[in-house]
């Protein structure tokens, strides 16, 4: 969201408000005499062995009660249960965390037999950043007990769940524990674990895996998926097999269906009508008299993704209304399908991106009109947040361009900053990052104790002071008149632009201040070519140079006819070295010495001597 500094209220802000302050450094504090690790969670019901095959989908928070969690680096960032995705376990690190991950998620114990092979598997995914993990088994549920590698250190780059694991043979019988170890680098985000499974690996004469496994999710985003595969005709040892007892299909480690006595080498199809919205892991296992064969896994996204942020967002003023438009992509945040017709939109208005008001919700389509949204009496700059929601969740918001709502000022428009208070409700400022801003000055051209002071404390800064909306409609002509004052030989430039909806309609004049003499100067600029605009804004843009001085602006007016005050020059000195100087009564005066302040005639034009 592009944000302007809005000069609301009657009193302008001091320059100190525009200073840039750096963040205080923060330091890591090393804990002294700390234990080597911290057991965050231990099994709540004592030692209970699980029977293989074992699986855990973390459907409820209580499912974590049989696990042991070790925060080995004692930084309070460790594994926690989350209800998303139907339940999972997350390692979450605080932003700007200096420590790498060193946290263990350890299963309850289970018996393994010597000389047998076992398959260990789980799903993992990240959240916006690459994570790292490794996995071990061991004979105690302690860090030092995790001695047998199951999965070497692995980078997790996928945002959707994928299966990780391995098959290993143990040489010694006994009770073992399976541990997943997060070793992510510092300052990462979230590592998610789900669907842990441990089972005896298939024997050599059991069926090989199915082939040609394919999943076709419903193209409209409905919760339905078609599966097809060809049953195996060989055993794991490559020997031919003549028959199968069954084929089992599982989703996320939960059995879906069992097909009895299928033929070998034949195409089978199945339609899943109850998948969850999101990533689903399907497993197909063939059985014969030797038992379960080789499992084949495939992940498919079913349903609709979380919507990506809307694009082509726009806000446009149409009479008294505000019209909003946007586009929803058919590719979601994770690159999966989204049906734009199913997406609902929530809209907020906001002045600063933080404080916001609900405009509408549960909107479908790609446009919405805020009836009367531009009819309020006072002007205010707003942007609109467009937030999409689908079956896959609520997506990230997108902002429209800012617009100034409210009735435009009419001519004659005048701003004199009398007594250092603005007369009109809306003035806005765009500025560069340095110490630069707008102040109220007691110095004035017209003697009312107030003017705008556009000032920079840093070199080479930019500043734009902008009026609210002003309408010239109904007039045949329009003129901008104002007074400005810069220091002697100042190196800034003052550019006067007419803008509308943040687009430049016209550049009226560029004033180079290098010829300035610390005197008030009057400008009268013809804007008559713009009288057919419904509204416009006046922008005073300053490019400060190396000396980063200041410019005063006063008695700003936009009128249908030139302002006839007759003053052509203002001098703040009492010495005017010119013999051709007269009083307003036509009496020639001696200009060699100091003159009383007042109005004089010079070269046929009025001039003010001395500042009022």
mmCIF file of N, CA and C in Angstrom, residues 143-233:
data_model
loop_
_atom_site.group_PDB
_atom_site.id
_atom_site.type_symbol
_atom_site.label_atom_id
_atom_site.label_comp_id
_atom_site.label_asym_id
_atom_site.label_seq_id
_atom_site.Cartn_x
_atom_site.Cartn_y
_atom_site.Cartn_z
ATOM 1 N N UNK A 143 18.749 -37.998 23.475
ATOM 2 C CA UNK A 143 19.574 -37.531 22.361
ATOM 3 C C UNK A 143 20.746 -38.470 22.133
ATOM 4 N N UNK A 144 21.425 -38.854 23.201
ATOM 5 C CA UNK A 144 22.600 -39.726 23.062
ATOM 6 C C UNK A 144 22.221 -41.135 22.630
ATOM 7 N N UNK A 145 20.931 -41.499 22.773
ATOM 8 C CA UNK A 145 20.500 -42.833 22.380
ATOM 9 C C UNK A 145 20.177 -42.961 20.910
ATOM 10 N N UNK A 146 20.050 -41.831 20.192
ATOM 11 C CA UNK A 146 19.710 -41.858 18.766
ATOM 12 C C UNK A 146 20.974 -42.115 17.948
ATOM 13 N N UNK A 147 21.285 -43.393 17.700
ATOM 14 C CA UNK A 147 22.598 -43.767 17.152
ATOM 15 C C UNK A 147 22.552 -44.348 15.751
ATOM 16 N N UNK A 148 21.404 -44.784 15.257
ATOM 17 C CA UNK A 148 21.329 -45.453 13.952
ATOM 18 C C UNK A 148 20.606 -44.527 12.974
ATOM 19 N N UNK A 149 21.301 -44.145 11.921
ATOM 20 C CA UNK A 149 20.729 -43.200 10.961
ATOM 21 C C UNK A 149 19.668 -43.878 10.098
ATOM 22 N N UNK A 150 18.521 -43.246 10.015
ATOM 23 C CA UNK A 150 17.467 -43.680 9.103
ATOM 24 C C UNK A 150 17.434 -42.778 7.871
ATOM 25 N N UNK A 151 17.573 -41.485 8.103
ATOM 26 C CA UNK A 151 17.543 -40.508 7.005
ATOM 27 C C UNK A 151 18.618 -39.470 7.251
ATOM 28 N N UNK A 152 19.627 -39.390 6.371
ATOM 29 C CA UNK A 152 20.653 -38.349 6.539
ATOM 30 C C UNK A 152 20.027 -36.960 6.432
ATOM 31 N N UNK A 153 20.793 -35.949 6.814
ATOM 32 C CA UNK A 153 20.283 -34.577 6.812
ATOM 33 C C UNK A 153 19.671 -34.240 5.452
ATOM 34 N N UNK A 154 18.461 -33.707 5.492
ATOM 35 C CA UNK A 154 17.691 -33.469 4.278
ATOM 36 C C UNK A 154 17.124 -32.064 4.298
ATOM 37 N N UNK A 155 17.228 -31.364 3.159
ATOM 38 C CA UNK A 155 16.584 -30.060 3.029
ATOM 39 C C UNK A 155 15.128 -30.249 2.617
ATOM 40 N N UNK A 156 14.240 -29.579 3.318
ATOM 41 C CA UNK A 156 12.809 -29.647 3.007
ATOM 42 C C UNK A 156 12.443 -28.366 2.266
ATOM 43 N N UNK A 157 12.242 -28.495 0.965
ATOM 44 C CA UNK A 157 11.968 -27.330 0.119
ATOM 45 C C UNK A 157 10.520 -27.281 -0.349
ATOM 46 N N UNK A 158 9.743 -28.310 -0.035
ATOM 47 C CA UNK A 158 8.366 -28.408 -0.519
ATOM 48 C C UNK A 158 7.381 -27.765 0.444
ATOM 49 N N UNK A 159 6.409 -27.038 -0.126
ATOM 50 C CA UNK A 159 5.373 -26.390 0.685
ATOM 51 C C UNK A 159 4.151 -27.279 0.874
ATOM 52 N N UNK A 160 4.064 -28.377 0.124
ATOM 53 C CA UNK A 160 3.013 -29.377 0.307
ATOM 54 C C UNK A 160 3.648 -30.643 0.877
ATOM 55 N N UNK A 161 2.905 -31.443 1.671
ATOM 56 C CA UNK A 161 3.509 -32.616 2.307
ATOM 57 C C UNK A 161 4.077 -33.612 1.300
ATOM 58 N N UNK A 162 5.269 -34.090 1.584
ATOM 59 C CA UNK A 162 5.891 -35.166 0.823
ATOM 60 C C UNK A 162 6.385 -36.232 1.790
ATOM 61 N N UNK A 163 6.459 -37.470 1.282
ATOM 62 C CA UNK A 163 6.896 -38.581 2.122
ATOM 63 C C UNK A 163 8.418 -38.632 2.153
ATOM 64 N N UNK A 164 8.957 -38.768 3.355
ATOM 65 C CA UNK A 164 10.387 -38.959 3.566
ATOM 66 C C UNK A 164 10.568 -40.211 4.422
ATOM 67 N N UNK A 165 11.674 -40.888 4.242
ATOM 68 C CA UNK A 165 11.931 -42.067 5.061
ATOM 69 C C UNK A 165 12.918 -43.003 4.404
ATOM 70 N N UNK A 166 12.986 -44.215 4.952
ATOM 71 C CA UNK A 166 13.963 -45.184 4.458
ATOM 72 C C UNK A 166 13.619 -46.555 5.021
ATOM 73 N N UNK A 167 14.222 -47.572 4.412
ATOM 74 C CA UNK A 167 14.127 -48.942 4.912
ATOM 75 C C UNK A 167 15.500 -49.377 5.387
ATOM 76 N N UNK A 168 15.594 -49.838 6.627
ATOM 77 C CA UNK A 168 16.882 -50.260 7.179
ATOM 78 C C UNK A 168 16.733 -51.623 7.854
ATOM 79 N N UNK A 169 17.844 -52.305 7.995
ATOM 80 C CA UNK A 169 17.891 -53.598 8.685
ATOM 81 C C UNK A 169 18.573 -53.412 10.030
ATOM 82 N N UNK A 170 17.992 -53.998 11.070
ATOM 83 C CA UNK A 170 18.613 -53.923 12.389
ATOM 84 C C UNK A 170 19.340 -55.230 12.676
ATOM 85 N N UNK A 171 20.432 -55.127 13.358
ATOM 86 C CA UNK A 171 21.267 -56.309 13.641
ATOM 87 C C UNK A 171 21.079 -56.826 15.053
ATOM 88 N N UNK A 172 20.365 -56.069 15.871
ATOM 89 C CA UNK A 172 20.199 -56.454 17.264
ATOM 90 C C UNK A 172 18.750 -56.248 17.667
ATOM 91 N N UNK A 173 18.166 -57.291 18.248
ATOM 92 C CA UNK A 173 16.777 -57.204 18.680
ATOM 93 C C UNK A 173 16.659 -56.317 19.913
ATOM 94 N N UNK A 174 15.464 -55.762 20.108
ATOM 95 C CA UNK A 174 15.245 -54.960 21.297
ATOM 96 C C UNK A 174 14.188 -53.903 21.086
ATOM 97 N N UNK A 175 14.028 -53.078 22.110
ATOM 98 C CA UNK A 175 13.097 -51.952 22.049
ATOM 99 C C UNK A 175 13.829 -50.751 21.450
ATOM 100 N N UNK A 176 13.219 -50.161 20.431
ATOM 101 C CA UNK A 176 13.812 -49.012 19.751
ATOM 102 C C UNK A 176 12.830 -47.832 19.784
ATOM 103 N N UNK A 177 13.395 -46.664 19.502
ATOM 104 C CA UNK A 177 12.623 -45.420 19.413
ATOM 105 C C UNK A 177 13.019 -44.720 18.115
ATOM 106 N N UNK A 178 12.055 -44.069 17.496
ATOM 107 C CA UNK A 178 12.294 -43.357 16.235
ATOM 108 C C UNK A 178 12.257 -41.858 16.519
ATOM 109 N N UNK A 179 13.330 -41.156 16.138
ATOM 110 C CA UNK A 179 13.426 -39.732 16.417
ATOM 111 C C UNK A 179 13.626 -38.898 15.165
ATOM 112 N N UNK A 180 12.832 -37.845 15.033
ATOM 113 C CA UNK A 180 12.987 -36.866 13.949
ATOM 114 C C UNK A 180 13.637 -35.629 14.554
ATOM 115 N N UNK A 181 14.734 -35.201 13.954
ATOM 116 C CA UNK A 181 15.575 -34.149 14.522
ATOM 117 C C UNK A 181 15.546 -32.929 13.602
ATOM 118 N N UNK A 182 14.994 -31.819 14.064
ATOM 119 C CA UNK A 182 15.012 -30.570 13.295
ATOM 120 C C UNK A 182 16.370 -29.904 13.446
ATOM 121 N N UNK A 183 17.015 -29.618 12.324
ATOM 122 C CA UNK A 183 18.332 -28.963 12.332
ATOM 123 C C UNK A 183 18.314 -27.763 11.386
ATOM 124 N N UNK A 184 17.178 -27.072 11.301
ATOM 125 C CA UNK A 184 17.050 -25.925 10.396
ATOM 126 C C UNK A 184 18.004 -24.808 10.792
ATOM 127 N N UNK A 185 18.402 -24.022 9.801
ATOM 128 C CA UNK A 185 19.266 -22.868 10.039
ATOM 129 C C UNK A 185 18.515 -21.816 10.859
ATOM 130 N N UNK A 186 19.240 -20.853 11.451
ATOM 131 C CA UNK A 186 18.568 -19.787 12.212
ATOM 132 C C UNK A 186 17.638 -18.958 11.331
ATOM 133 N N UNK A 187 16.665 -18.315 11.983
ATOM 134 C CA UNK A 187 15.788 -17.342 11.329
ATOM 135 C C UNK A 187 14.977 -17.962 10.192
ATOM 136 N N UNK A 188 14.495 -19.174 10.407
ATOM 137 C CA UNK A 188 13.593 -19.799 9.446
ATOM 138 C C UNK A 188 12.166 -19.688 9.973
ATOM 139 N N UNK A 189 11.272 -20.515 9.443
ATOM 140 C CA UNK A 189 9.869 -20.349 9.830
ATOM 141 C C UNK A 189 9.314 -21.616 10.484
ATOM 142 N N UNK A 190 8.722 -22.510 9.685
ATOM 143 C CA UNK A 190 8.006 -23.649 10.250
ATOM 144 C C UNK A 190 8.330 -24.921 9.485
ATOM 145 N N UNK A 191 8.599 -25.987 10.230
ATOM 146 C CA UNK A 191 8.765 -27.335 9.688
ATOM 147 C C UNK A 191 7.618 -28.180 10.224
ATOM 148 N N UNK A 192 6.831 -28.772 9.325
ATOM 149 C CA UNK A 192 5.644 -29.529 9.728
ATOM 150 C C UNK A 192 5.849 -31.014 9.473
ATOM 151 N N UNK A 193 5.486 -31.838 10.468
ATOM 152 C CA UNK A 193 5.611 -33.294 10.396
ATOM 153 C C UNK A 193 4.234 -33.910 10.590
ATOM 154 N N UNK A 194 3.953 -34.977 9.821
ATOM 155 C CA UNK A 194 2.674 -35.672 9.952
ATOM 156 C C UNK A 194 2.846 -37.108 9.462
ATOM 157 N N UNK A 195 1.843 -37.929 9.748
ATOM 158 C CA UNK A 195 1.725 -39.285 9.196
ATOM 159 C C UNK A 195 2.990 -40.126 9.380
ATOM 160 N N UNK A 196 3.430 -40.260 10.624
ATOM 161 C CA UNK A 196 4.566 -41.131 10.931
ATOM 162 C C UNK A 196 4.105 -42.585 10.835
ATOM 163 N N UNK A 197 4.901 -43.416 10.172
ATOM 164 C CA UNK A 197 4.575 -44.845 10.094
ATOM 165 C C UNK A 197 5.840 -45.677 10.238
ATOM 166 N N UNK A 198 5.691 -46.819 10.922
ATOM 167 C CA UNK A 198 6.785 -47.775 11.106
ATOM 168 C C UNK A 198 6.202 -49.158 10.864
ATOM 169 N N UNK A 199 6.822 -49.905 9.976
ATOM 170 C CA UNK A 199 6.305 -51.248 9.692
ATOM 171 C C UNK A 199 7.437 -52.129 9.184
ATOM 172 N N UNK A 200 7.187 -53.435 9.262
ATOM 173 C CA UNK A 200 8.149 -54.397 8.736
ATOM 174 C C UNK A 200 8.154 -54.301 7.218
ATOM 175 N N UNK A 201 9.335 -54.259 6.633
ATOM 176 C CA UNK A 201 9.451 -54.139 5.183
ATOM 177 C C UNK A 201 8.993 -55.423 4.507
ATOM 178 N N UNK A 202 8.575 -55.284 3.279
ATOM 179 C CA UNK A 202 8.108 -56.441 2.522
ATOM 180 C C UNK A 202 9.249 -57.427 2.292
ATOM 181 N N UNK A 203 8.906 -58.719 2.311
ATOM 182 C CA UNK A 203 9.916 -59.753 2.044
ATOM 183 C C UNK A 203 10.106 -59.885 0.548
ATOM 184 N N UNK A 204 11.155 -60.582 0.153
ATOM 185 C CA UNK A 204 11.540 -60.635 -1.256
ATOM 186 C C UNK A 204 10.498 -61.290 -2.141
ATOM 187 N N UNK A 205 9.734 -62.260 -1.591
ATOM 188 C CA UNK A 205 8.762 -62.969 -2.433
ATOM 189 C C UNK A 205 7.383 -62.316 -2.385
ATOM 190 N N UNK A 206 7.259 -61.228 -1.660
ATOM 191 C CA UNK A 206 6.001 -60.477 -1.652
ATOM 192 C C UNK A 206 5.874 -59.692 -2.953
ATOM 193 N N UNK A 207 4.664 -59.222 -3.290
ATOM 194 C CA UNK A 207 4.480 -58.518 -4.566
ATOM 195 C C UNK A 207 5.298 -57.230 -4.651
ATOM 196 N N UNK A 208 5.770 -56.970 -5.857
ATOM 197 C CA UNK A 208 6.417 -55.692 -6.137
ATOM 198 C C UNK A 208 5.347 -54.593 -6.113
ATOM 199 N N UNK A 209 5.775 -53.359 -6.324
ATOM 200 C CA UNK A 209 4.830 -52.252 -6.310
ATOM 201 C C UNK A 209 3.982 -52.198 -7.560
ATOM 202 N N UNK A 210 2.817 -51.552 -7.445
ATOM 203 C CA UNK A 210 1.972 -51.339 -8.615
ATOM 204 C C UNK A 210 2.687 -50.382 -9.571
ATOM 205 N N UNK A 211 2.270 -50.377 -10.813
ATOM 206 C CA UNK A 211 2.871 -49.494 -11.821
ATOM 207 C C UNK A 211 1.791 -48.596 -12.419
ATOM 208 N N UNK A 212 2.259 -47.534 -13.088
ATOM 209 C CA UNK A 212 1.323 -46.626 -13.753
ATOM 210 C C UNK A 212 0.345 -45.954 -12.814
ATOM 211 N N UNK A 213 0.788 -45.732 -11.586
ATOM 212 C CA UNK A 213 -0.094 -45.126 -10.576
ATOM 213 C C UNK A 213 -0.347 -43.667 -10.955
ATOM 214 N N UNK A 214 -1.619 -43.315 -11.092
ATOM 215 C CA UNK A 214 -1.986 -41.959 -11.500
ATOM 216 C C UNK A 214 -3.210 -41.507 -10.713
ATOM 217 N N UNK A 215 -3.200 -40.230 -10.324
ATOM 218 C CA UNK A 215 -4.330 -39.643 -9.598
ATOM 219 C C UNK A 215 -4.809 -38.419 -10.371
ATOM 220 N N UNK A 216 -6.102 -38.350 -10.616
ATOM 221 C CA UNK A 216 -6.685 -37.209 -11.323
ATOM 222 C C UNK A 216 -7.706 -36.532 -10.418
ATOM 223 N N UNK A 217 -7.318 -35.414 -9.776
ATOM 224 C CA UNK A 217 -8.289 -34.681 -8.948
ATOM 225 C C UNK A 217 -9.355 -34.035 -9.825
ATOM 226 N N UNK A 218 -10.507 -33.764 -9.243
ATOM 227 C CA UNK A 218 -11.586 -33.109 -9.968
ATOM 228 C C UNK A 218 -11.128 -31.735 -10.444
ATOM 229 N N UNK A 219 -11.313 -31.469 -11.724
ATOM 230 C CA UNK A 219 -10.783 -30.237 -12.312
ATOM 231 C C UNK A 219 -11.528 -28.990 -11.864
ATOM 232 N N UNK A 220 -12.732 -29.155 -11.322
ATOM 233 C CA UNK A 220 -13.495 -28.007 -10.836
ATOM 234 C C UNK A 220 -13.261 -27.735 -9.359
ATOM 235 N N UNK A 221 -12.379 -28.503 -8.749
ATOM 236 C CA UNK A 221 -12.066 -28.274 -7.348
ATOM 237 C C UNK A 221 -12.979 -28.984 -6.377
ATOM 238 N N UNK A 222 -13.843 -29.870 -6.870
ATOM 239 C CA UNK A 222 -14.680 -30.648 -5.954
ATOM 240 C C UNK A 222 -13.816 -31.669 -5.220
ATOM 241 N N UNK A 223 -14.301 -32.123 -4.062
ATOM 242 C CA UNK A 223 -13.530 -33.074 -3.256
ATOM 243 C C UNK A 223 -13.750 -34.486 -3.787
ATOM 244 N N UNK A 224 -13.006 -34.775 -4.850
ATOM 245 C CA UNK A 224 -13.111 -36.067 -5.520
ATOM 246 C C UNK A 224 -11.826 -36.297 -6.300
ATOM 247 N N UNK A 225 -11.365 -37.565 -6.331
ATOM 248 C CA UNK A 225 -10.143 -37.899 -7.066
ATOM 249 C C UNK A 225 -10.276 -39.298 -7.651
ATOM 250 N N UNK A 226 -9.859 -39.452 -8.900
ATOM 251 C CA UNK A 226 -9.859 -40.751 -9.578
ATOM 252 C C UNK A 226 -8.458 -41.339 -9.557
ATOM 253 N N UNK A 227 -8.340 -42.592 -9.086
ATOM 254 C CA UNK A 227 -7.062 -43.295 -9.015
ATOM 255 C C UNK A 227 -7.062 -44.427 -10.031
ATOM 256 N N UNK A 228 -5.920 -44.689 -10.619
ATOM 257 C CA UNK A 228 -5.763 -45.872 -11.458
ATOM 258 C C UNK A 228 -4.330 -46.369 -11.368
ATOM 259 N N UNK A 229 -4.156 -47.677 -11.519
ATOM 260 C CA UNK A 229 -2.835 -48.311 -11.432
ATOM 261 C C UNK A 229 -2.947 -49.712 -12.010
ATOM 262 N N UNK A 230 -1.808 -50.295 -12.294
ATOM 263 C CA UNK A 230 -1.744 -51.676 -12.786
ATOM 264 C C UNK A 230 -1.135 -52.555 -11.710
ATOM 265 N N UNK A 231 -1.796 -53.665 -11.398
ATOM 266 C CA UNK A 231 -1.315 -54.560 -10.345
ATOM 267 C C UNK A 231 0.001 -55.211 -10.767
ATOM 268 N N UNK A 232 0.837 -55.589 -9.783
ATOM 269 C CA UNK A 232 2.140 -56.185 -10.122
ATOM 270 C C UNK A 232 1.992 -57.610 -10.659
ATOM 271 N N UNK A 233 2.938 -57.986 -11.493
ATOM 272 C CA UNK A 233 3.012 -59.370 -12.005
ATOM 273 C C UNK A 233 4.307 -60.038 -11.575
#
